[in-house]
mmCIF file of C-alpha atoms in Angstrom:
data_model
loop_
_atom_site.group_PDB
_atom_site.id
_atom_site.type_symbol
_atom_site.label_atom_id
_atom_site.label_comp_id
_atom_site.label_asym_id
_atom_site.label_seq_id
_atom_site.Cartn_x
_atom_site.Cartn_y
_atom_site.Cartn_z
ATOM 1 C CA MET Z 25 0.000 0.000 0.000
ATOM 2 C CA LYS Z 26 2.815 2.420 0.893
ATOM 3 C CA SER Z 27 4.449 1.714 -2.451
ATOM 4 C CA LEU Z 28 1.193 2.464 -4.234
ATOM 5 C CA ILE Z 29 0.782 5.783 -2.381
ATOM 6 C CA LEU Z 30 4.405 6.731 -3.130
ATOM 7 C CA PHE Z 31 3.912 5.870 -6.798
ATOM 8 C CA SER Z 32 0.780 8.044 -6.927
ATOM 9 C CA LEU Z 33 2.625 10.984 -5.367
ATOM 10 C CA LEU Z 34 5.502 10.631 -7.786
ATOM 11 C CA LEU Z 35 3.074 10.466 -10.691
ATOM 12 C CA LYS Z 36 1.389 13.677 -9.576
ATOM 13 C CA LEU Z 37 4.754 15.393 -9.277
ATOM 14 C CA ALA Z 38 5.767 14.153 -12.706
ATOM 15 C CA VAL Z 39 2.746 15.636 -14.445
ATOM 16 C CA ALA Z 40 2.501 18.881 -12.438
ATOM 17 C CA GLY Z 41 3.622 22.087 -14.042
ATOM 18 C CA VAL Z 42 3.185 21.010 -17.669
ATOM 19 C CA CYS Z 43 3.472 23.551 -20.482
ATOM 20 C CA PRO Z 44 2.459 23.114 -24.136
ATOM 21 C CA ALA Z 45 5.145 22.261 -26.645
ATOM 22 C CA GLY Z 46 7.224 25.314 -27.524
ATOM 23 C CA TRP Z 47 6.389 27.170 -24.287
ATOM 24 C CA VAL Z 48 8.926 27.781 -21.527
ATOM 25 C CA ALA Z 49 8.003 26.716 -17.984
ATOM 26 C CA VAL Z 50 8.487 29.343 -15.286
ATOM 27 C CA ASP Z 51 8.087 27.125 -12.256
ATOM 28 C CA GLN Z 52 8.402 29.891 -9.659
ATOM 29 C CA GLN Z 53 5.367 31.648 -11.172
ATOM 30 C CA SER Z 54 3.516 28.450 -12.203
ATOM 31 C CA LEU Z 55 3.330 29.974 -15.671
ATOM 32 C CA CYS Z 56 4.133 29.024 -19.232
ATOM 33 C CA LEU Z 57 5.813 31.689 -21.381
ATOM 34 C CA LEU Z 58 5.890 32.051 -25.154
ATOM 35 C CA ALA Z 59 7.755 34.613 -27.243
ATOM 36 C CA VAL Z 60 5.889 35.157 -30.539
ATOM 37 C CA LYS Z 61 8.185 36.248 -33.356
ATOM 38 C CA GLU Z 62 5.465 37.562 -35.669
ATOM 39 C CA ALA Z 63 5.452 41.362 -35.471
ATOM 40 C CA THR Z 64 1.966 42.821 -35.110
ATOM 41 C CA PRO Z 65 0.220 45.884 -33.616
ATOM 42 C CA TYR Z 66 -0.550 45.721 -29.903
ATOM 43 C CA ALA Z 67 -4.279 44.953 -30.265
ATOM 44 C CA TYR Z 68 -3.460 42.033 -32.547
ATOM 45 C CA ALA Z 69 -0.903 40.796 -30.006
ATOM 46 C CA ILE Z 70 -3.587 40.653 -27.316
ATOM 47 C CA ASP Z 71 -5.875 38.704 -29.636
ATOM 48 C CA GLY Z 72 -2.982 36.478 -30.696
ATOM 49 C CA CYS Z 73 -2.420 35.444 -27.082
ATOM 50 C CA GLU Z 74 -6.156 34.917 -26.539
ATOM 51 C CA ASN Z 75 -6.248 32.619 -29.559
ATOM 52 C CA LEU Z 76 -3.616 30.513 -27.780
ATOM 53 C CA GLY Z 77 -5.703 30.367 -24.603
ATOM 54 C CA ALA Z 78 -3.307 32.811 -22.954
ATOM 55 C CA ASP Z 79 -2.852 36.466 -21.979
ATOM 56 C CA ILE Z 80 -0.261 38.986 -23.007
ATOM 57 C CA VAL Z 81 2.555 38.747 -20.468
ATOM 58 C CA LYS Z 82 2.092 40.465 -17.102
ATOM 59 C CA ILE Z 83 5.468 41.218 -15.492
ATOM 60 C CA THR Z 84 5.008 41.705 -11.756
ATOM 61 C CA ASP Z 85 8.556 41.428 -10.376
ATOM 62 C CA ALA Z 86 12.230 41.693 -11.308
ATOM 63 C CA PHE Z 87 12.706 37.926 -11.450
ATOM 64 C CA TYR Z 88 9.974 37.427 -14.043
ATOM 65 C CA ASN Z 89 11.238 40.443 -15.987
ATOM 66 C CA GLN Z 90 14.629 38.731 -16.194
ATOM 67 C CA ILE Z 91 13.042 35.488 -17.422
ATOM 68 C CA VAL Z 92 11.010 37.263 -20.103
ATOM 69 C CA ASN Z 93 14.057 39.274 -21.108
ATOM 70 C CA GLY Z 94 16.063 36.087 -21.559
ATOM 71 C CA GLN Z 95 13.356 34.684 -23.811
ATOM 72 C CA GLY Z 96 13.487 37.818 -25.922
ATOM 73 C CA LYS Z 97 17.213 37.476 -26.424
ATOM 74 C CA ASP Z 98 16.867 33.849 -27.487
ATOM 75 C CA ALA Z 99 13.578 33.708 -29.381
ATOM 76 C CA LEU Z 100 13.119 37.224 -30.777
ATOM 77 C CA ASN Z 101 16.680 37.797 -31.956
ATOM 78 C CA GLY Z 102 16.981 40.722 -29.586
ATOM 79 C CA GLN Z 103 13.909 42.540 -30.937
ATOM 80 C CA PRO Z 104 11.803 44.467 -28.379
ATOM 81 C CA GLY Z 105 8.450 42.756 -27.796
ATOM 82 C CA PHE Z 106 5.087 44.012 -26.543
ATOM 83 C CA ILE Z 107 4.314 43.324 -22.877
ATOM 84 C CA GLY Z 108 0.984 43.724 -21.105
ATOM 85 C CA VAL Z 109 1.462 47.331 -20.012
ATOM 86 C CA GLU Z 110 -0.521 50.179 -21.524
ATOM 87 C CA LYS Z 111 -1.460 53.800 -20.907
ATOM 88 C CA PHE Z 112 -4.939 54.381 -19.522
ATOM 89 C CA PRO Z 113 -6.895 57.300 -21.054
ATOM 90 C CA ASP Z 114 -6.175 59.414 -17.958
ATOM 91 C CA GLY Z 115 -2.427 59.076 -18.610
ATOM 92 C CA THR Z 116 -1.607 56.494 -15.923
ATOM 93 C CA TRP Z 117 0.106 53.248 -16.882
ATOM 94 C CA ILE Z 118 -1.627 49.980 -15.993
ATOM 95 C CA TYR Z 119 -1.499 46.297 -16.791
ATOM 96 C CA THR Z 120 -3.571 45.215 -19.780
ATOM 97 C CA ASP Z 121 -6.043 43.442 -17.484
ATOM 98 C CA GLY Z 122 -6.801 46.805 -15.852
ATOM 99 C CA SER Z 123 -4.932 46.183 -12.598
ATOM 100 C CA THR Z 124 -2.499 48.614 -10.971
ATOM 101 C CA LEU Z 125 1.096 48.553 -12.190
ATOM 102 C CA ASN Z 126 2.849 47.198 -9.073
ATOM 103 C CA TYR Z 127 6.225 46.709 -10.765
ATOM 104 C CA LYS Z 128 7.940 49.107 -13.156
ATOM 105 C CA ASN Z 129 11.182 48.779 -15.063
ATOM 106 C CA TRP Z 130 11.192 51.810 -17.347
ATOM 107 C CA ASP Z 131 14.315 52.809 -19.237
ATOM 108 C CA ASP Z 132 15.798 56.276 -18.760
ATOM 109 C CA GLY Z 133 13.449 58.963 -20.081
ATOM 110 C CA GLU Z 134 10.478 56.619 -20.032
ATOM 111 C CA PRO Z 135 7.557 56.395 -20.052
ATOM 112 C CA ASN Z 136 7.105 58.709 -23.009
ATOM 113 C CA ASN Z 137 3.409 59.562 -22.797
ATOM 114 C CA ALA Z 138 3.244 60.302 -26.518
ATOM 115 C CA ASN Z 139 2.958 56.517 -26.910
ATOM 116 C CA GLY Z 140 0.376 54.216 -25.372
ATOM 117 C CA CYS Z 141 2.022 50.781 -25.226
ATOM 118 C CA ALA Z 142 5.182 49.204 -23.845
ATOM 119 C CA VAL Z 143 7.871 46.817 -25.076
ATOM 120 C CA LEU Z 144 10.656 45.003 -23.278
ATOM 121 C CA ASP Z 145 14.017 45.750 -24.866
ATOM 122 C CA PRO Z 146 16.272 42.655 -24.549
ATOM 123 C CA SER Z 147 19.401 44.755 -25.026
ATOM 124 C CA SER Z 148 18.829 46.414 -21.652
ATOM 125 C CA GLY Z 149 16.065 44.443 -19.969
ATOM 126 C CA LYS Z 150 14.220 47.750 -19.616
ATOM 127 C CA TRP Z 151 10.760 48.834 -20.720
ATOM 128 C CA LYS Z 152 10.258 51.379 -23.469
ATOM 129 C CA THR Z 153 7.089 52.935 -24.802
ATOM 130 C CA LYS Z 154 5.907 52.269 -28.343
ATOM 131 C CA ASN Z 155 3.075 53.437 -30.558
ATOM 132 C CA CYS Z 156 0.319 50.828 -30.210
ATOM 133 C CA LYS Z 157 -0.282 50.867 -33.965
ATOM 134 C CA ASP Z 158 3.337 49.964 -34.717
ATOM 135 C CA SER Z 159 4.230 46.299 -35.086
ATOM 136 C CA ALA Z 160 6.432 44.318 -32.714
ATOM 137 C CA PRO Z 161 6.834 40.722 -31.527
ATOM 138 C CA TYR Z 162 5.105 39.935 -28.249
ATOM 139 C CA TYR Z 163 5.007 37.642 -25.239
ATOM 140 C CA CYS Z 164 2.137 35.436 -24.038
ATOM 141 C CA GLN Z 165 1.671 33.635 -20.738
ATOM 142 C CA LYS Z 166 -0.729 31.024 -19.418
ATOM 143 C CA ALA Z 167 -1.092 29.017 -16.238
ATOM 144 C CA MET Z 168 0.661 25.659 -16.079
ATOM 145 C CA SER Z 169 -1.532 22.607 -16.497
ATOM 146 C CA ASP Z 170 -1.552 19.330 -14.582
ATOM 147 C CA ASP Z 171 -2.699 17.545 -17.731
ATOM 148 C CA PRO Z 172 0.252 15.959 -19.537
ATOM 149 C CA SER Z 173 -1.671 15.942 -22.808
ATOM 150 C CA SER Z 174 -1.479 19.750 -22.784
ATOM 151 C CA SER Z 175 2.224 19.514 -23.543
ATOM 152 C CA PHE Z 176 1.266 18.799 -27.124
ATOM 153 C CA PRO Z 177 -0.148 21.520 -29.376
ATOM 154 C CA THR Z 178 -3.839 21.322 -30.168
ATOM 155 C CA TRP Z 179 -5.155 22.309 -33.544
ATOM 156 C CA PRO Z 180 -8.618 23.682 -34.308
ATOM 157 C CA THR Z 181 -10.998 21.348 -36.060
ATOM 158 C CA VAL Z 182 -11.988 22.189 -39.607
ATOM 159 C CA PRO Z 183 -15.410 23.896 -39.671
ATOM 160 C CA THR Z 184 -18.217 21.800 -41.092
ATOM 161 C CA THR Z 185 -19.692 24.865 -42.831
ATOM 162 C CA ALA Z 186 -18.305 26.649 -45.851
ATOM 163 C CA TYR Z 187 -17.607 29.759 -43.789
ATOM 164 C CA VAL Z 188 -14.142 30.944 -42.822
ATOM 165 C CA ALA Z 189 -13.695 31.784 -39.133
ATOM 166 C CA CYS Z 190 -13.144 35.375 -38.020
ATOM 167 C CA THR Z 191 -9.485 36.261 -37.645
ATOM 168 C CA ALA Z 192 -8.023 38.579 -34.995
ATOM 169 C CA PRO Z 193 -8.799 41.327 -34.199
ATOM 170 C CA TRP Z 194 -12.308 40.585 -35.514
ATOM 171 C CA LYS Z 195 -14.787 39.018 -33.083
ATOM 172 C CA GLN Z 196 -17.447 36.533 -34.123
ATOM 173 C CA TYR Z 197 -21.171 36.545 -33.373
ATOM 174 C CA LYS Z 198 -23.100 33.848 -35.222
ATOM 175 C CA ASP Z 199 -22.211 34.202 -38.924
ATOM 176 C CA HIS Z 200 -20.681 37.687 -38.822
ATOM 177 C CA CYS Z 201 -17.401 39.260 -37.758
ATOM 178 C CA TYR Z 202 -17.127 42.575 -35.902
ATOM 179 C CA PHE Z 203 -14.239 45.012 -35.590
ATOM 180 C CA VAL Z 204 -14.124 47.895 -33.106
ATOM 181 C CA GLN Z 205 -11.772 50.783 -33.717
ATOM 182 C CA SER Z 206 -10.563 51.381 -30.167
ATOM 183 C CA LEU Z 207 -9.876 54.717 -28.517
ATOM 184 C CA THR Z 208 -6.499 55.771 -29.878
ATOM 185 C CA VAL Z 209 -4.425 58.756 -28.761
ATOM 186 C CA GLY Z 210 -3.100 60.881 -31.609
ATOM 187 C CA SER Z 211 0.068 62.961 -31.758
ATOM 188 C CA ASP Z 212 -1.812 65.935 -30.263
ATOM 189 C CA GLY Z 213 -2.678 63.931 -27.132
ATOM 190 C CA LEU Z 214 -6.360 63.718 -28.081
ATOM 191 C CA TRP Z 215 -8.322 60.729 -29.266
ATOM 192 C CA LEU Z 216 -8.384 60.305 -33.013
ATOM 193 C CA ALA Z 217 -11.890 60.821 -34.395
ATOM 194 C CA TRP Z 218 -13.914 60.181 -37.546
ATOM 195 C CA THR Z 219 -17.107 61.469 -39.103
ATOM 196 C CA PHE Z 220 -19.789 58.917 -39.969
ATOM 197 C CA ASP Z 221 -18.749 58.932 -43.633
ATOM 198 C CA ASP Z 222 -15.068 58.613 -42.712
ATOM 199 C CA ALA Z 223 -15.887 55.635 -40.489
ATOM 200 C CA GLU Z 224 -17.890 53.993 -43.265
ATOM 201 C CA SER Z 225 -14.914 54.414 -45.600
ATOM 202 C CA GLN Z 226 -12.636 52.837 -42.977
ATOM 203 C CA CYS Z 227 -14.963 49.835 -42.785
ATOM 204 C CA GLU Z 228 -15.156 49.550 -46.570
ATOM 205 C CA SER Z 229 -11.355 49.437 -46.688
ATOM 206 C CA ARG Z 230 -11.679 46.313 -44.513
ATOM 207 C CA ASN Z 231 -14.224 44.757 -46.900
ATOM 208 C CA ALA Z 232 -16.960 45.536 -44.384
ATOM 209 C CA ARG Z 233 -19.626 48.137 -43.580
ATOM 210 C CA LEU Z 234 -20.571 50.004 -40.450
ATOM 211 C CA ALA Z 235 -22.386 47.555 -38.200
ATOM 212 C CA SER Z 236 -26.098 46.912 -38.427
ATOM 213 C CA ILE Z 237 -27.894 45.447 -35.401
ATOM 214 C CA HIS Z 238 -31.017 43.305 -35.580
ATOM 215 C CA SER Z 239 -31.843 41.928 -32.121
ATOM 216 C CA ASP Z 240 -31.395 42.443 -28.390
ATOM 217 C CA GLU Z 241 -28.904 39.576 -28.406
ATOM 218 C CA GLU Z 242 -26.754 41.159 -31.109
ATOM 219 C CA ASN Z 243 -26.990 44.519 -29.348
ATOM 220 C CA ASP Z 244 -25.772 42.918 -26.113
ATOM 221 C CA PHE Z 245 -22.856 41.334 -27.983
ATOM 222 C CA VAL Z 246 -21.802 44.675 -29.501
ATOM 223 C CA ASN Z 247 -22.202 46.400 -26.125
ATOM 224 C CA GLY Z 248 -19.721 43.885 -24.757
ATOM 225 C CA LEU Z 249 -17.224 44.905 -27.436
ATOM 226 C CA ILE Z 250 -17.466 48.646 -26.767
ATOM 227 C CA THR Z 251 -17.803 48.719 -22.965
ATOM 228 C CA THR Z 252 -15.916 51.523 -21.237
ATOM 229 C CA HIS Z 253 -15.716 52.533 -17.581
ATOM 230 C CA GLY Z 254 -15.907 56.101 -16.276
ATOM 231 C CA ILE Z 255 -15.380 57.603 -19.714
ATOM 232 C CA ILE Z 256 -17.199 60.775 -18.651
ATOM 233 C CA ASN Z 257 -14.096 61.833 -16.696
ATOM 234 C CA GLN Z 258 -11.671 61.568 -19.637
ATOM 235 C CA THR Z 259 -12.143 65.167 -20.757
ATOM 236 C CA GLN Z 260 -8.404 65.693 -21.307
ATOM 237 C CA MET Z 261 -8.613 63.368 -24.330
ATOM 238 C CA ILE Z 262 -11.215 65.373 -26.254
ATOM 239 C CA PRO Z 263 -11.336 68.806 -27.922
ATOM 240 C CA GLU Z 264 -12.329 71.673 -25.646
ATOM 241 C CA GLY Z 265 -16.068 72.156 -25.385
ATOM 242 C CA MET Z 266 -17.041 68.582 -26.263
ATOM 243 C CA GLY Z 267 -18.456 65.928 -23.961
ATOM 244 C CA ALA Z 268 -16.509 62.736 -23.428
ATOM 245 C CA CYS Z 269 -19.601 60.525 -23.519
ATOM 246 C CA GLY Z 270 -20.634 61.561 -27.013
ATOM 247 C CA TYR Z 271 -17.086 61.763 -28.316
ATOM 248 C CA ALA Z 272 -16.341 58.187 -27.176
ATOM 249 C CA CYS Z 273 -19.377 56.728 -28.952
ATOM 250 C CA ALA Z 274 -18.820 54.140 -31.666
ATOM 251 C CA TRP Z 275 -20.448 54.752 -35.037
ATOM 252 C CA ILE Z 276 -22.903 52.131 -36.298
ATOM 253 C CA GLY Z 277 -24.459 52.139 -39.755
ATOM 254 C CA LEU Z 278 -27.924 53.500 -38.966
ATOM 255 C CA GLN Z 279 -29.193 56.562 -40.860
ATOM 256 C CA LEU Z 280 -32.407 58.494 -40.183
ATOM 257 C CA PHE Z 281 -33.669 60.849 -42.882
ATOM 258 C CA PRO Z 282 -35.933 63.928 -42.493
ATOM 259 C CA ASP Z 283 -38.865 62.066 -44.106
ATOM 260 C CA ASN Z 284 -38.657 59.519 -41.240
ATOM 261 C CA THR Z 285 -37.222 56.770 -43.442
ATOM 262 C CA THR Z 286 -34.300 54.751 -42.147
ATOM 263 C CA ALA Z 287 -31.496 52.681 -43.620
ATOM 264 C CA TRP Z 288 -28.468 50.675 -42.562
ATOM 265 C CA THR Z 289 -25.428 51.314 -44.733
ATOM 266 C CA ASP Z 290 -25.111 47.572 -45.381
ATOM 267 C CA GLY Z 291 -28.580 47.512 -46.955
ATOM 268 C CA THR Z 292 -30.188 45.192 -44.395
ATOM 269 C CA PRO Z 293 -33.723 46.025 -43.170
ATOM 270 C CA VAL Z 294 -34.151 48.299 -40.150
ATOM 271 C CA ASP Z 295 -36.010 45.744 -38.050
ATOM 272 C CA TYR Z 296 -34.457 46.793 -34.725
ATOM 273 C CA HIS Z 297 -33.498 50.105 -33.135
ATOM 274 C CA LYS Z 298 -33.307 51.864 -29.754
ATOM 275 C CA GLY Z 299 -35.459 54.893 -30.467
ATOM 276 C CA LEU Z 300 -35.602 57.234 -33.471
ATOM 277 C CA TYR Z 301 -36.517 60.920 -33.423
ATOM 278 C CA PRO Z 302 -36.551 62.475 -36.907
ATOM 279 C CA GLY Z 303 -35.592 66.109 -37.358
ATOM 280 C CA PRO Z 304 -34.986 68.649 -40.102
ATOM 281 C CA GLU Z 305 -31.724 66.994 -41.219
ATOM 282 C CA LYS Z 306 -30.212 63.561 -41.696
ATOM 283 C CA TYR Z 307 -29.063 61.897 -38.488
ATOM 284 C CA VAL Z 308 -26.480 59.163 -38.125
ATOM 285 C CA PHE Z 309 -26.048 56.956 -35.081
ATOM 286 C CA GLY Z 310 -23.439 55.790 -32.626
ATOM 287 C CA MET Z 311 -23.645 53.776 -29.439
ATOM 288 C CA LEU Z 312 -21.897 53.695 -26.061
ATOM 289 C CA HIS Z 313 -21.994 51.290 -23.118
ATOM 290 C CA ASP Z 314 -20.636 52.986 -19.999
ATOM 291 C CA GLU Z 315 -22.083 53.187 -16.492
ATOM 292 C CA SER Z 316 -21.068 56.861 -16.230
ATOM 293 C CA CYS Z 317 -23.004 57.945 -19.341
ATOM 294 C CA GLU Z 318 -26.704 57.737 -20.191
ATOM 295 C CA ILE Z 319 -26.065 57.255 -23.911
ATOM 296 C CA ASP Z 320 -27.154 53.985 -25.492
ATOM 297 C CA TRP Z 321 -27.867 54.782 -29.140
ATOM 298 C CA GLU Z 322 -27.672 58.429 -30.099
ATOM 299 C CA GLY Z 323 -28.159 60.356 -33.348
ATOM 300 C CA TRP Z 324 -26.038 63.265 -34.557
ATOM 301 C CA GLY Z 325 -25.693 65.391 -37.648
ATOM 302 C CA THR Z 326 -23.461 64.059 -40.401
ATOM 303 C CA MET Z 327 -20.594 66.410 -39.536
ATOM 304 C CA ALA Z 328 -20.255 65.120 -35.961
ATOM 305 C CA ILE Z 329 -17.093 63.236 -35.086
ATOM 306 C CA SER Z 330 -16.562 60.274 -32.793
ATOM 307 C CA ALA Z 331 -13.491 58.399 -31.603
ATOM 308 C CA ARG Z 332 -14.649 54.876 -32.444
ATOM 309 C CA TYR Z 333 -16.599 52.865 -35.000
ATOM 310 C CA ILE Z 334 -17.819 49.300 -35.415
ATOM 311 C CA CYS Z 335 -17.405 47.391 -38.673
ATOM 312 C CA LYS Z 336 -19.294 44.207 -39.562
ATOM 313 C CA LYS Z 337 -18.948 41.630 -42.322
ATOM 314 C CA GLY Z 338 -20.262 38.181 -43.025
ATOM 315 C CA LEU Z 339 -18.026 35.170 -42.549
ATOM 316 C CA ASN Z 340 -18.356 34.299 -46.203
ATOM 317 C CA TRP Z 341 -17.014 37.753 -47.151
ATOM 318 C CA LEU Z 342 -13.601 36.919 -45.701
ATOM 319 C CA HIS Z 343 -10.738 36.086 -47.996
#
């Protein structure tokens, strides 16, 4: 019996702390670490880690910083890689998961608040800021598994339909893919913004149109994509005299004309909306989901600008 118990304990120890093939085990943190060589913008890096069942790396102490730095030297050929540190709209730096930055390893002269993201530079082991739209390799982490089968890579099954799955940074709901242009700080320190027509052109450049919404369920899904918290207080990111709630709205493709007719830019029927009030001019609509603002769907004149937009395309439109 003692031999059997000992064997069981040894077996548990043997399979504990397993990482998938290609990942590096960081036993002290009970984490698996992966350096991804493919250079991509920061938002794509986050999605890339999520697609691997992981998160972008969260460096919380000097020891882990040293481990990640060593991986960068070996796997990224010394190229700086995105880490999970970003600038919040109020100018403070936080972890990507929204938690407080309890460890910092900035290089001299950093952080440069003209940029909104951070990379780890293997040449120094220090953090530097980087424009989130620029491309860089990145690091992912996930918790170790006690399942030995997880040490082998798993591959997605081939879909049984003729559709192609949504690819990052697009998110899937039923048979459509959705892209949200996130709040992005421009060179003037303010959020970049687009008119309705500009946003529609941006979506068309992605082989999509501004999003149409046709049910409470789809509306809830889109709300989940655009959720913000306390946006009403971010007045330093908007032009003087404008309200943060309206400015942070995300354009959707709904149009309301003076004769009370309506249309989605993608041509689908207007069989769902959140209240329409026709006026003497054409109105176009955006939406916001934030506990500090009363806006849900809101209409503005065609010359209004907003800092986000939502694109939508069918799975079978992908190529």
